[in-house]
Coordinates of C-alpha atoms in Angstrom, one line a residue:
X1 CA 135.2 31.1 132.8
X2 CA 134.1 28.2 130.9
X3 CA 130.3 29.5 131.8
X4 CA 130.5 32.2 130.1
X5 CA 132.3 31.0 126.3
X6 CA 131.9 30.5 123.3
X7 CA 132.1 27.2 121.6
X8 CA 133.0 26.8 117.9
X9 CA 131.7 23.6 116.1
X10 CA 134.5 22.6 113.5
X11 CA 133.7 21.4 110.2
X12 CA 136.9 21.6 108.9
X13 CA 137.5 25.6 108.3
X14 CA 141.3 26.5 108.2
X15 CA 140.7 29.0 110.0
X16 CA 138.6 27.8 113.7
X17 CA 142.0 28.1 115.6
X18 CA 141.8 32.0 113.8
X19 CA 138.1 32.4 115.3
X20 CA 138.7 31.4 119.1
X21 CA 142.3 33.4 119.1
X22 CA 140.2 36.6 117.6
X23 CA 137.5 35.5 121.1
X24 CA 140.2 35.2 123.6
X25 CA 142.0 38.2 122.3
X26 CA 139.1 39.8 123.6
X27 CA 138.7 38.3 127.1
X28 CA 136.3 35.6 126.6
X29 CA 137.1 31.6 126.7
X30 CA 136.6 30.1 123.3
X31 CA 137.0 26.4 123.0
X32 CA 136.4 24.3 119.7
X33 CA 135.0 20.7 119.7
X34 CA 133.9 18.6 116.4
X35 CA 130.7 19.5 114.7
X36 CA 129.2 16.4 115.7
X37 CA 129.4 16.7 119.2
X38 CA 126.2 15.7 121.1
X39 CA 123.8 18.0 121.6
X40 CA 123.7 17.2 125.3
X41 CA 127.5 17.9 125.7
X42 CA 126.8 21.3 124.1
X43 CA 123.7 21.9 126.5
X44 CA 126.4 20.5 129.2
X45 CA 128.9 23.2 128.6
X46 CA 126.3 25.8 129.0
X47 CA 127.7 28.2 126.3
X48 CA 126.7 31.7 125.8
X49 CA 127.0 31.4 122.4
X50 CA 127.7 29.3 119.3
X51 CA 129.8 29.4 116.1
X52 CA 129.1 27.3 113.2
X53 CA 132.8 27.5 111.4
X54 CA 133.4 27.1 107.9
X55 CA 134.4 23.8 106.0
X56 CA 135.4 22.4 102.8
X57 CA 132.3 20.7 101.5
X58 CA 128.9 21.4 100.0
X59 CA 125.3 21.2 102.0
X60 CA 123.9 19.4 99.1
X61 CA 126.0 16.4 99.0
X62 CA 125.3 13.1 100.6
X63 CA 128.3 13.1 102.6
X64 CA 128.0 16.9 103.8
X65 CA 128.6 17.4 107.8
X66 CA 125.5 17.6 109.4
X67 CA 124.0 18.9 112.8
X68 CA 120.9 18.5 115.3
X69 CA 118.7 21.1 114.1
X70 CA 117.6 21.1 117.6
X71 CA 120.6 23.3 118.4
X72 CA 119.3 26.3 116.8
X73 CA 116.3 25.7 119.1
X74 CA 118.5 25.8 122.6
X75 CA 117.8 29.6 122.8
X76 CA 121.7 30.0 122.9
X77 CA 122.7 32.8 120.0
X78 CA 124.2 31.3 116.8
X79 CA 127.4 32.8 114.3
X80 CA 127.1 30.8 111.1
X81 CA 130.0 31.3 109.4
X82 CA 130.4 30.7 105.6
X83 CA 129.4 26.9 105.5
X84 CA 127.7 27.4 108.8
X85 CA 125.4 29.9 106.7
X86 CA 124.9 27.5 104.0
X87 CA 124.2 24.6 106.5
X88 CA 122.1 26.6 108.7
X89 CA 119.9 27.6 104.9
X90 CA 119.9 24.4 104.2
X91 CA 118.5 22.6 107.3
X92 CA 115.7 25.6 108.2
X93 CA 114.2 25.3 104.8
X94 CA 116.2 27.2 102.8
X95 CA 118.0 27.2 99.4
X96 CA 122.0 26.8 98.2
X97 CA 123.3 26.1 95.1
X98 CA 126.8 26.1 93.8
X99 CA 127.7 30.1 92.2
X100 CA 127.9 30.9 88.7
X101 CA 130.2 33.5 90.1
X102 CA 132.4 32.1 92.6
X103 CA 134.5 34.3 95.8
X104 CA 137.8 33.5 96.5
X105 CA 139.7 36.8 97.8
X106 CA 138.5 40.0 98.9
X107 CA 135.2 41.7 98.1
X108 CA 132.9 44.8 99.1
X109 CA 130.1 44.6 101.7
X110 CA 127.4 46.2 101.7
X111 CA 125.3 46.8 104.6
X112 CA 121.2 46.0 104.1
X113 CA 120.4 47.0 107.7
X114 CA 123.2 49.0 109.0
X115 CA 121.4 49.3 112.5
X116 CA 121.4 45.5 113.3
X117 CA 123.3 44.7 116.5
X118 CA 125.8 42.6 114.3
X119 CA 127.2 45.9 112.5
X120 CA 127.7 48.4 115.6
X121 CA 130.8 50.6 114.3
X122 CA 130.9 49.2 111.3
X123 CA 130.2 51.3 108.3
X124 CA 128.1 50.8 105.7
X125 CA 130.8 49.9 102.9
X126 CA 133.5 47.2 103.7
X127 CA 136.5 45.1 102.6
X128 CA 135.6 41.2 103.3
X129 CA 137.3 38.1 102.8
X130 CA 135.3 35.5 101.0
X131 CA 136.2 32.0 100.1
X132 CA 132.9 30.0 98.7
X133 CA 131.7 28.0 95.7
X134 CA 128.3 27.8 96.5
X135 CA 126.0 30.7 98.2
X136 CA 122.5 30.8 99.4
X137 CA 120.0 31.9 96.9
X138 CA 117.0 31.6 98.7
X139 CA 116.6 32.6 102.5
X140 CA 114.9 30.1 105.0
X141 CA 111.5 30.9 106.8
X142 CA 112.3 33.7 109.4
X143 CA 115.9 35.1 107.8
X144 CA 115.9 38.3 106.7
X145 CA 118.9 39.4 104.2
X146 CA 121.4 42.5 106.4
X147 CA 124.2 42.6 104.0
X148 CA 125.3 41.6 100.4
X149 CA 128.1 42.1 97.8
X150 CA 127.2 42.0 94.3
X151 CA 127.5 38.3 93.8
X152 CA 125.9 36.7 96.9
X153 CA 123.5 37.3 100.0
X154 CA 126.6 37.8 102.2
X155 CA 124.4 38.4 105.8
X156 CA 121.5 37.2 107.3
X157 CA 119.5 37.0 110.6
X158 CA 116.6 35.6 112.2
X159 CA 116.4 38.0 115.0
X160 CA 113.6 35.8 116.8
X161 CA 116.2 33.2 117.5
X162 CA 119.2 35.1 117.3
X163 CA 120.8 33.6 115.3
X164 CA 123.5 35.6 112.5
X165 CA 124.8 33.9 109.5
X166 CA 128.2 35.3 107.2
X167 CA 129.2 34.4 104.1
X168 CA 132.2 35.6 104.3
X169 CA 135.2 35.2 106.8
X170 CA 135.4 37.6 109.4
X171 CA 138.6 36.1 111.4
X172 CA 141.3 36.8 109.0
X173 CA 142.7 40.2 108.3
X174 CA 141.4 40.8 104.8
X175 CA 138.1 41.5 107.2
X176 CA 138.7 45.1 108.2
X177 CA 136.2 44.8 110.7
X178 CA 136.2 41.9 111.2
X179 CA 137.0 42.0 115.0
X180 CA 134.3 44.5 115.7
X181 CA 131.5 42.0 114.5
X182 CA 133.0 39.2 116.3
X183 CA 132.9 41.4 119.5
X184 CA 129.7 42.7 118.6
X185 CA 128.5 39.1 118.5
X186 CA 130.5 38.3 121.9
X187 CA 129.2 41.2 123.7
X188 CA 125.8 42.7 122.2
X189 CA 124.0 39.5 120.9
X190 CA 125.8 36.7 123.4
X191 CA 126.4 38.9 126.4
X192 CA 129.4 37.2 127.6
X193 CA 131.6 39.0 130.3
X194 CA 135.2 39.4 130.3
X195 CA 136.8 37.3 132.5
X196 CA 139.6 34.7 130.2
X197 CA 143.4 36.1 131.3
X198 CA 146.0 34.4 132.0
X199 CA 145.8 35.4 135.7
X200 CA 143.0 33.9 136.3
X201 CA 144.0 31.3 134.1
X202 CA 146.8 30.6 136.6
X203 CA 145.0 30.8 139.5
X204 CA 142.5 28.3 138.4
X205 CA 145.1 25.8 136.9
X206 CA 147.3 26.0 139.9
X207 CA 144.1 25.0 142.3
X208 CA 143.1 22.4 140.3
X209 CA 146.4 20.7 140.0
X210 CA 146.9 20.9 143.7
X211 CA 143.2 19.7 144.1
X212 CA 143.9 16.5 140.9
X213 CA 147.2 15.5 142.0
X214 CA 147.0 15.5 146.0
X215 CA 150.1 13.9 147.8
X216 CA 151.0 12.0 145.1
X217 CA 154.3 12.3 142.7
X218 CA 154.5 13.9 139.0
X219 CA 156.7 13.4 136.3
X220 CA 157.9 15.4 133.4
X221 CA 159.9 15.5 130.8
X222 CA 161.6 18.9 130.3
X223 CA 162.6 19.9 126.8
X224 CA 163.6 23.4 127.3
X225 CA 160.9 24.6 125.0
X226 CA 158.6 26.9 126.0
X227 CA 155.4 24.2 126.2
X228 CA 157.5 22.0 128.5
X229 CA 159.0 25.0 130.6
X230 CA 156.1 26.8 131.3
X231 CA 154.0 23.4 132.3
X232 CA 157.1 22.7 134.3
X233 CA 156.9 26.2 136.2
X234 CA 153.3 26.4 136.8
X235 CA 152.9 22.7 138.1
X236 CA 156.2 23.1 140.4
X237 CA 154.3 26.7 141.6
X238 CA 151.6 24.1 142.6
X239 CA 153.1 21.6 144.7
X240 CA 156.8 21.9 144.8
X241 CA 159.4 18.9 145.0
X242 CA 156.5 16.5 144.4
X243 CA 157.4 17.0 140.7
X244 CA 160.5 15.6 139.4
X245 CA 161.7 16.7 135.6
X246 CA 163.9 14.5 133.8
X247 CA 165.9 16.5 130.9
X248 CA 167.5 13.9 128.4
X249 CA 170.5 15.5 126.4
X250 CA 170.8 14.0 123.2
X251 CA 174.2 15.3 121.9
X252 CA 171.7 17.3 119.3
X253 CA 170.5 20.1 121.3
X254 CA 171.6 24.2 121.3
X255 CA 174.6 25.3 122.8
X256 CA 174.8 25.0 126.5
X257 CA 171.4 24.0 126.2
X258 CA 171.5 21.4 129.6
X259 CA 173.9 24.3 131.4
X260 CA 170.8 27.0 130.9
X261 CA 167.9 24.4 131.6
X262 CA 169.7 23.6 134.8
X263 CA 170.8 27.1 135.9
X264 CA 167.3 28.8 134.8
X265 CA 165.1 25.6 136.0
X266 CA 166.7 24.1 138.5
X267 CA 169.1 27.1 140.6
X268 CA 166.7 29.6 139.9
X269 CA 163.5 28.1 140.5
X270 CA 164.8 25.5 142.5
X271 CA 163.0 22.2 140.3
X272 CA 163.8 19.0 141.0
X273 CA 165.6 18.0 137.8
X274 CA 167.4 14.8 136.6
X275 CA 169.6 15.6 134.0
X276 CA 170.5 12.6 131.7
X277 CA 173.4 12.4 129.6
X278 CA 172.7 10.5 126.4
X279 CA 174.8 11.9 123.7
X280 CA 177.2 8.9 123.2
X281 CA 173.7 6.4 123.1
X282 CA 172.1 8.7 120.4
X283 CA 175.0 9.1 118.2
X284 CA 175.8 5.6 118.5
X285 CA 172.3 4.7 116.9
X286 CA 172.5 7.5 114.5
X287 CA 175.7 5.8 113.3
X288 CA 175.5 5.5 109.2
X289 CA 172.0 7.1 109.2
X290 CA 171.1 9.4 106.3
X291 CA 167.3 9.0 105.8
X292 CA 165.3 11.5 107.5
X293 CA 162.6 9.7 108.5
X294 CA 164.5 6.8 109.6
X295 CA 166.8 9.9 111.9
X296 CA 163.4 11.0 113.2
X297 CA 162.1 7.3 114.3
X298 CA 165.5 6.3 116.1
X299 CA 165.7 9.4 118.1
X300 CA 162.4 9.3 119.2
X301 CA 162.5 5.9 120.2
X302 CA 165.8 6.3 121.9
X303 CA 164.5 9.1 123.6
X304 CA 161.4 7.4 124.5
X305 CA 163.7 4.4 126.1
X306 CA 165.9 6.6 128.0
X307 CA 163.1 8.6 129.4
X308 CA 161.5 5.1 130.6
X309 CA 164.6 3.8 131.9
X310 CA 165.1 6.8 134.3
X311 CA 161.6 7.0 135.0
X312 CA 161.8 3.5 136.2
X313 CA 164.6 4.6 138.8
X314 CA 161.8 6.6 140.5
X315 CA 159.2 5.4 143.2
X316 CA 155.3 6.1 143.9
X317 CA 154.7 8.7 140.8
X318 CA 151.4 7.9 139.6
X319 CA 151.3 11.5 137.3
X320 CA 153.1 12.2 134.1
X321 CA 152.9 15.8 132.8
X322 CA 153.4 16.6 129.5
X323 CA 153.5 20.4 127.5
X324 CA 150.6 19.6 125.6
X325 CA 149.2 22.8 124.3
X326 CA 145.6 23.6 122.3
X327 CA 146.1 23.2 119.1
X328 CA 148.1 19.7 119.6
X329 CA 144.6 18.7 120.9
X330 CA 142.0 20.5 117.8
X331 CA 144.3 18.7 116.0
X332 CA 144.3 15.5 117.5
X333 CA 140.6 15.8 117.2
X334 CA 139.9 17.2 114.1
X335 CA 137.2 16.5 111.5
X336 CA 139.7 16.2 108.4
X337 CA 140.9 13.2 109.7
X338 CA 144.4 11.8 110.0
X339 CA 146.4 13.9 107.2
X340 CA 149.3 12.6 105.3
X341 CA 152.5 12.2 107.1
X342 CA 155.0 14.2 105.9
X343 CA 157.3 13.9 108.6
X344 CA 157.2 12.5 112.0
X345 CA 158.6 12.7 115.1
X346 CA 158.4 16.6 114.7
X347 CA 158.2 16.9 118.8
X348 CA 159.2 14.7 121.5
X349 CA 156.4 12.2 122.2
X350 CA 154.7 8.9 121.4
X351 CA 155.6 7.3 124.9
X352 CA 154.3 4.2 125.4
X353 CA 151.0 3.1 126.3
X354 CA 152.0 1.0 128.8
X355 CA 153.6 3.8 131.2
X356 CA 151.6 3.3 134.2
X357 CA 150.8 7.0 134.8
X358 CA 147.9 9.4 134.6
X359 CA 148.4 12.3 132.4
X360 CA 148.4 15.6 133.4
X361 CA 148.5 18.5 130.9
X362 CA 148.3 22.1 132.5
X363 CA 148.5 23.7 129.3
X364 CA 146.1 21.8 126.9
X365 CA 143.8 24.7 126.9
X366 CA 145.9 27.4 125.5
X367 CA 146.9 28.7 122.4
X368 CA 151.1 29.5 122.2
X369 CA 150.7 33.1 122.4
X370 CA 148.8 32.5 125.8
X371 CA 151.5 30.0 127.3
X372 CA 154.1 32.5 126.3
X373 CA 152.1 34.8 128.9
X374 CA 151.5 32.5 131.5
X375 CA 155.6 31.9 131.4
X376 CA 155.9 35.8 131.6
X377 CA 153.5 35.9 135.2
X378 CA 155.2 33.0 136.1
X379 CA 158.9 34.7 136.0
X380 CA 160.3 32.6 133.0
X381 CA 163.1 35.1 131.4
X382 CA 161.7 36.6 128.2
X383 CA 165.0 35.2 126.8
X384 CA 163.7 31.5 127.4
X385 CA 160.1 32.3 126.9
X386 CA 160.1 34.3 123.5
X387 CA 162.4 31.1 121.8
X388 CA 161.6 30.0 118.4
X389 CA 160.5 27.0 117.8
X390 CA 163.4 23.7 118.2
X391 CA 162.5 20.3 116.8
X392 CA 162.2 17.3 119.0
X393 CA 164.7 15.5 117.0
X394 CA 166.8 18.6 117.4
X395 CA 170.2 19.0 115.0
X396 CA 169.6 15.4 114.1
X397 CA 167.6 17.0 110.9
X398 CA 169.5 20.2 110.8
X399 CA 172.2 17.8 109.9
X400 CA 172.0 16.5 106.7
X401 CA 172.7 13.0 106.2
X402 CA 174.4 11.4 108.5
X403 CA 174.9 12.8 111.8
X404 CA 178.6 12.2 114.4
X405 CA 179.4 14.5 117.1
X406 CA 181.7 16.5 114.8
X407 CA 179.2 18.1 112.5
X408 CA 176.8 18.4 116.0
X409 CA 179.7 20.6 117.1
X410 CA 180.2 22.5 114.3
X411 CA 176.6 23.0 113.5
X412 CA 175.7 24.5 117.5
X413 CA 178.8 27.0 116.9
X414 CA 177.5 28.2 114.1
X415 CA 173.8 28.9 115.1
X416 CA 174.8 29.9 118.3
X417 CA 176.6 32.8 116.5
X418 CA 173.4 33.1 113.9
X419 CA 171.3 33.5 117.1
X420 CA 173.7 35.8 118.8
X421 CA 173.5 38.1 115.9
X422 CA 169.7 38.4 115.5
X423 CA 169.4 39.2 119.2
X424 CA 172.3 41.9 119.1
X425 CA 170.8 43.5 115.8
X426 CA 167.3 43.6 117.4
X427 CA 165.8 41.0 114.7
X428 CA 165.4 38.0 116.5
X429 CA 162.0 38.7 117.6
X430 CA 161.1 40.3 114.5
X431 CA 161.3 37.0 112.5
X432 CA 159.4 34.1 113.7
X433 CA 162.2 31.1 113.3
X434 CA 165.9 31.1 111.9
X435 CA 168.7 28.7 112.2
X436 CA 171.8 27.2 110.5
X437 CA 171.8 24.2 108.7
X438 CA 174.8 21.8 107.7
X439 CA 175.2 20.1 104.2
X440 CA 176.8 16.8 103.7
X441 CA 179.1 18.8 100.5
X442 CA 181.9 20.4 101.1
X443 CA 183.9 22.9 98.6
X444 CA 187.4 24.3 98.2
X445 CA 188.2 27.8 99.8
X446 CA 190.9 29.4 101.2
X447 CA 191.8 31.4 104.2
X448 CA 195.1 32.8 104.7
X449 CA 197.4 31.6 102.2
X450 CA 196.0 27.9 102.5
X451 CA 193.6 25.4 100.7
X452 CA 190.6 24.7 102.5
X453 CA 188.3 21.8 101.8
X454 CA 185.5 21.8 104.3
X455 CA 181.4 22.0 104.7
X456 CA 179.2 24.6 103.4
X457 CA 176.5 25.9 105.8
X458 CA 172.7 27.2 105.1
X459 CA 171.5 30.3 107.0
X460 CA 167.5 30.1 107.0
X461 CA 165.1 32.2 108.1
X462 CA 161.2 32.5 108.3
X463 CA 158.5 34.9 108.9
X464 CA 154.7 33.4 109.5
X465 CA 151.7 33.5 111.5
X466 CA 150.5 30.4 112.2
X467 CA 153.7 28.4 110.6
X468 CA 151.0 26.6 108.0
X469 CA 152.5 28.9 105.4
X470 CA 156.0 30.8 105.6
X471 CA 157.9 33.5 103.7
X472 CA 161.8 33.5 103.2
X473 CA 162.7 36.9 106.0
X474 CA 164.3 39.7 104.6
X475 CA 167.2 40.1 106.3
X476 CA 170.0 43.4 105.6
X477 CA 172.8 42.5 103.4
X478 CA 175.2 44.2 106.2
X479 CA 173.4 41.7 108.3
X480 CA 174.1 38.8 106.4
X481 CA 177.7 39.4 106.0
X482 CA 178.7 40.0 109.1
X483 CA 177.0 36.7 110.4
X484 CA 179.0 35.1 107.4
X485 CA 182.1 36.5 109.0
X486 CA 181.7 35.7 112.4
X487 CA 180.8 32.0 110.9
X488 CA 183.8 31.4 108.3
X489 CA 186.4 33.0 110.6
X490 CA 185.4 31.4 114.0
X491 CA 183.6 27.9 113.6
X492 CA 186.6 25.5 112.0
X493 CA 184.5 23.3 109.7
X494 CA 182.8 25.9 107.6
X495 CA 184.0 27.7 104.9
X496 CA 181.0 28.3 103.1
X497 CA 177.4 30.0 103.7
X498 CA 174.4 30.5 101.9
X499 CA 171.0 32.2 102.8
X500 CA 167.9 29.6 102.1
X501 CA 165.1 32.3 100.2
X502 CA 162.6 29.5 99.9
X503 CA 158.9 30.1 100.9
X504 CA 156.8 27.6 102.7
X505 CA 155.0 25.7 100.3
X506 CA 156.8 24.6 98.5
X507 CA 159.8 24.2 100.7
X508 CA 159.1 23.0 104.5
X509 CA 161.0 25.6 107.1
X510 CA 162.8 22.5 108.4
X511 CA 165.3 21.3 105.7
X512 CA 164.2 17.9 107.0

């Protein structure tokens, strides 16, 4: 598979993870790697083509991200996208220069040479999505101009080479064809063969474990996520009871969260798994707590602790496994740098360098939507598999201010219920993460013919593709009131709900 993929040099486009999904999508591996990888790694990988993404910054400056040139002379075809057009110009002798008329949002194209291999099925007048200061204004030797809109050269070739360059951005919707010139890329100019699916995917991973981890012992760290579930199933497909899971409940998970991980994981498919009661230790540290950072730090490190503790109960494991997925890795290894922190902690992790194992991570190849599939072919109920997202530190920052066991209690009632509503009203998978939230304010009500002075509860809900940028999800009034109801009448503690509306930015989905 990895012979015949794509690799996408990242100079800091928001959309690379957008360009290898749109690859995969269509049966061929795409992996991303820095734009200053070496050029011997890249002739290591033996790709059967190349995309140059887009980025941020300007060819002309001092501190613009640069390349070999020699890799447009590797005989392997080249996608310059957006910068990758204006870098490619710029280094083979070309000309860019920043727009007087700058592209930000949708514009027409307009095909030059409609019968180029880059356009099959597309027509000849087109919706694109553009996002660019500066634009080539004079071609370099070899480049011949395909398409345009009316401000900029908007496509270009040098078919001796074969290598394309686009202005625009081709990955993200605004692009109404933009999968067809991707694929016509993949397939007409870089001849790659289908042969990425999850099947194989499985296959491959599950012989390689075997073949990386031998006799020995592995350890992991089950959440109940989907990441840690799925890298739990397919390594246990591999080589059975030499994995043992350890599953640390911290008083702050979902309802009968440790009864379902222990029924699904361990009776079903019959896992070794050591489950670890730690409420009482993590409420204990919580104790007079209200900062959310300072929540965030102590449950990680108690979680950290507790999982070392128990790991040092076990003999002769020399592997620890972790749910690492794809793009925890692009970003690990990303060219913008470390970015400000505005929270941390946001999954379980950070264990210490000092654990004396080696890491194995089944899943650091794969975007989400590809591990939920491999948790499909490995049998993992959809119920488990199609989860939204649940933060490491778990109700610990669904509960604002400080956290005891009360408000824990109250606060998994009443999401349980939320849940329970969305999947019986069909909407759960129709929005892509909802949840209750408890306030530190309470407010006078009454119920019966009595005085109630108790908390007030958020409902929040959020729709989103890639969870960068989220919109407040429409939910039906009827909807809404019933799961009001159910909450006010049956979860004592409550006697109050409200429905968050706020959009990500500003607002974070997580209140904390």
């Amino acid at each position: 598979m990895k012979k015949n993929s794509i690799l996408i040099l990242d100079f800091g486009s928001q959309y690379n993870q957008l360009i290898a999904r749109r690859i995969r999508e269509m049966g061929v591996f795409a992996e991303i790697v820095p734009y200053f990888e070496p050029l011997e790694k890249i002739v290591e990988r033996e790709p059967k083509g190349i995309i140059l993404s887009g980025g941020p910054a300007s060819v002309y400056l001092e501190d613009a991200f640069m390349i070999d040139k020699k890799i447009y002379d590797l005989g392997i075809p080249v996608l310059a996208v957006c910068y990758g057009m204006q870098l490619t110009t710029h280094l083979l002798g070309g000309k860019v220069e920043c727009a007087d008329k700058q592209e930000f949002g949708k514009a027409q194209l307009i095909l030059d040479d409609a019968a180029n291999p880059l356009f099959e099925g597309i027509p000849n007048n087109s919706q694109v999505w553009m996002s660019h200061q500066d634009h080539v204004t004079q071609l370099a030797p070899g480049f011949v101009q395909i398409a345009h809109t009316d401000s900029c050269i908007a496509t270009a070739c040098n078919p001796e080479k074969n290598i394309y360059c686009v202005q625009f951005h081709p990955e993200v919707t605004h692009t109404e064809y933009g999968k067809e010139l991707y694929r016509n890329f993949v397939f007409n100019i870089a001849k790659c063969e289908k042969n990425w699916s999850m099947s194989n995917y499985i296959e491959d991973t599950i012989e390689k474990i075997r073949k990386t981890v031998g006799d020995k012992k592995v350890l992991l760290g089950l959440s109940g996520g989907v990441d840690s579930s799925v890298a739990a199933t397919l390594i246990h497909k591999a080589i059975g009871d030499q994995l043992t899971c350890i599953f640390v409940d911290t008083g702050l998970l979902r309802k009968d969260e440790a009864l379902n991980v222990m029924k699904i994981y361990g009776e079903n498919f019959h896992m070794n798994i050591k489950c670890v009661n730690a409420e009482a230790r993590f409420l204990f540290k919580l104790a007079g707590v209200s900062d959310p950072e300072a929540k965030r730090k102590i449950i990680g490190k108690e979680f950290i602790e507790v999982f070392n503790e128990e790991a040092g109960k076990l003999t002769d494991v020399d592997f620890l496994a972790q749910g690492t997925i794809y793009p925890d890795v692009i970003e690990s290894q990303s060219v913008k740098g470390p970015s400000m922190t505005i929270k941390s902690h946001h999954n379980v992790g950070g264990l210490p360098e000092d654990m004396k194992f080696t890491l194995l991570e089944p899943l650091r190849e794969l975007f989400k939507d590809e591990v939920r599939a491999v948790g499909r072919e490995l049998g993992i109920p959809d119920h488990m598999i199609d989860r939204h997202p649940f933060p490491g530190p778990g109700l610990g920052i669904r509960i604002l201010g400080e956290v005891t066991k009360e408000k824990a209690d109250i606060l998994r009632e009443a999401d349980n219920i939320f849940i329970e509503e969305l999947r019986n009203a069909d909407l759960y998978n129709k929005v892509s993460q909802a949840f209750v939230v408890l306030l530190p304010v309470k407010s006078v009500g009454v119920m019966g013919d009595v005085r109630t002075y108790e908390y007030t509860a958020v409902l929040r809900s959020a729709n989103t593709i890639d969870f960068m940028t989220a919109t407040w999800s429409r939910l039906p009034y009827e909807f809404l009131e019933k799961v009001s109801n159910r909450i006010i009448n049956e979860v004592k503690g409550i006697n109050r709900l409200t429905y968050d509306i706020s959009s990500k930015p500003p607002a974070t989905i997580e209140w904390e």
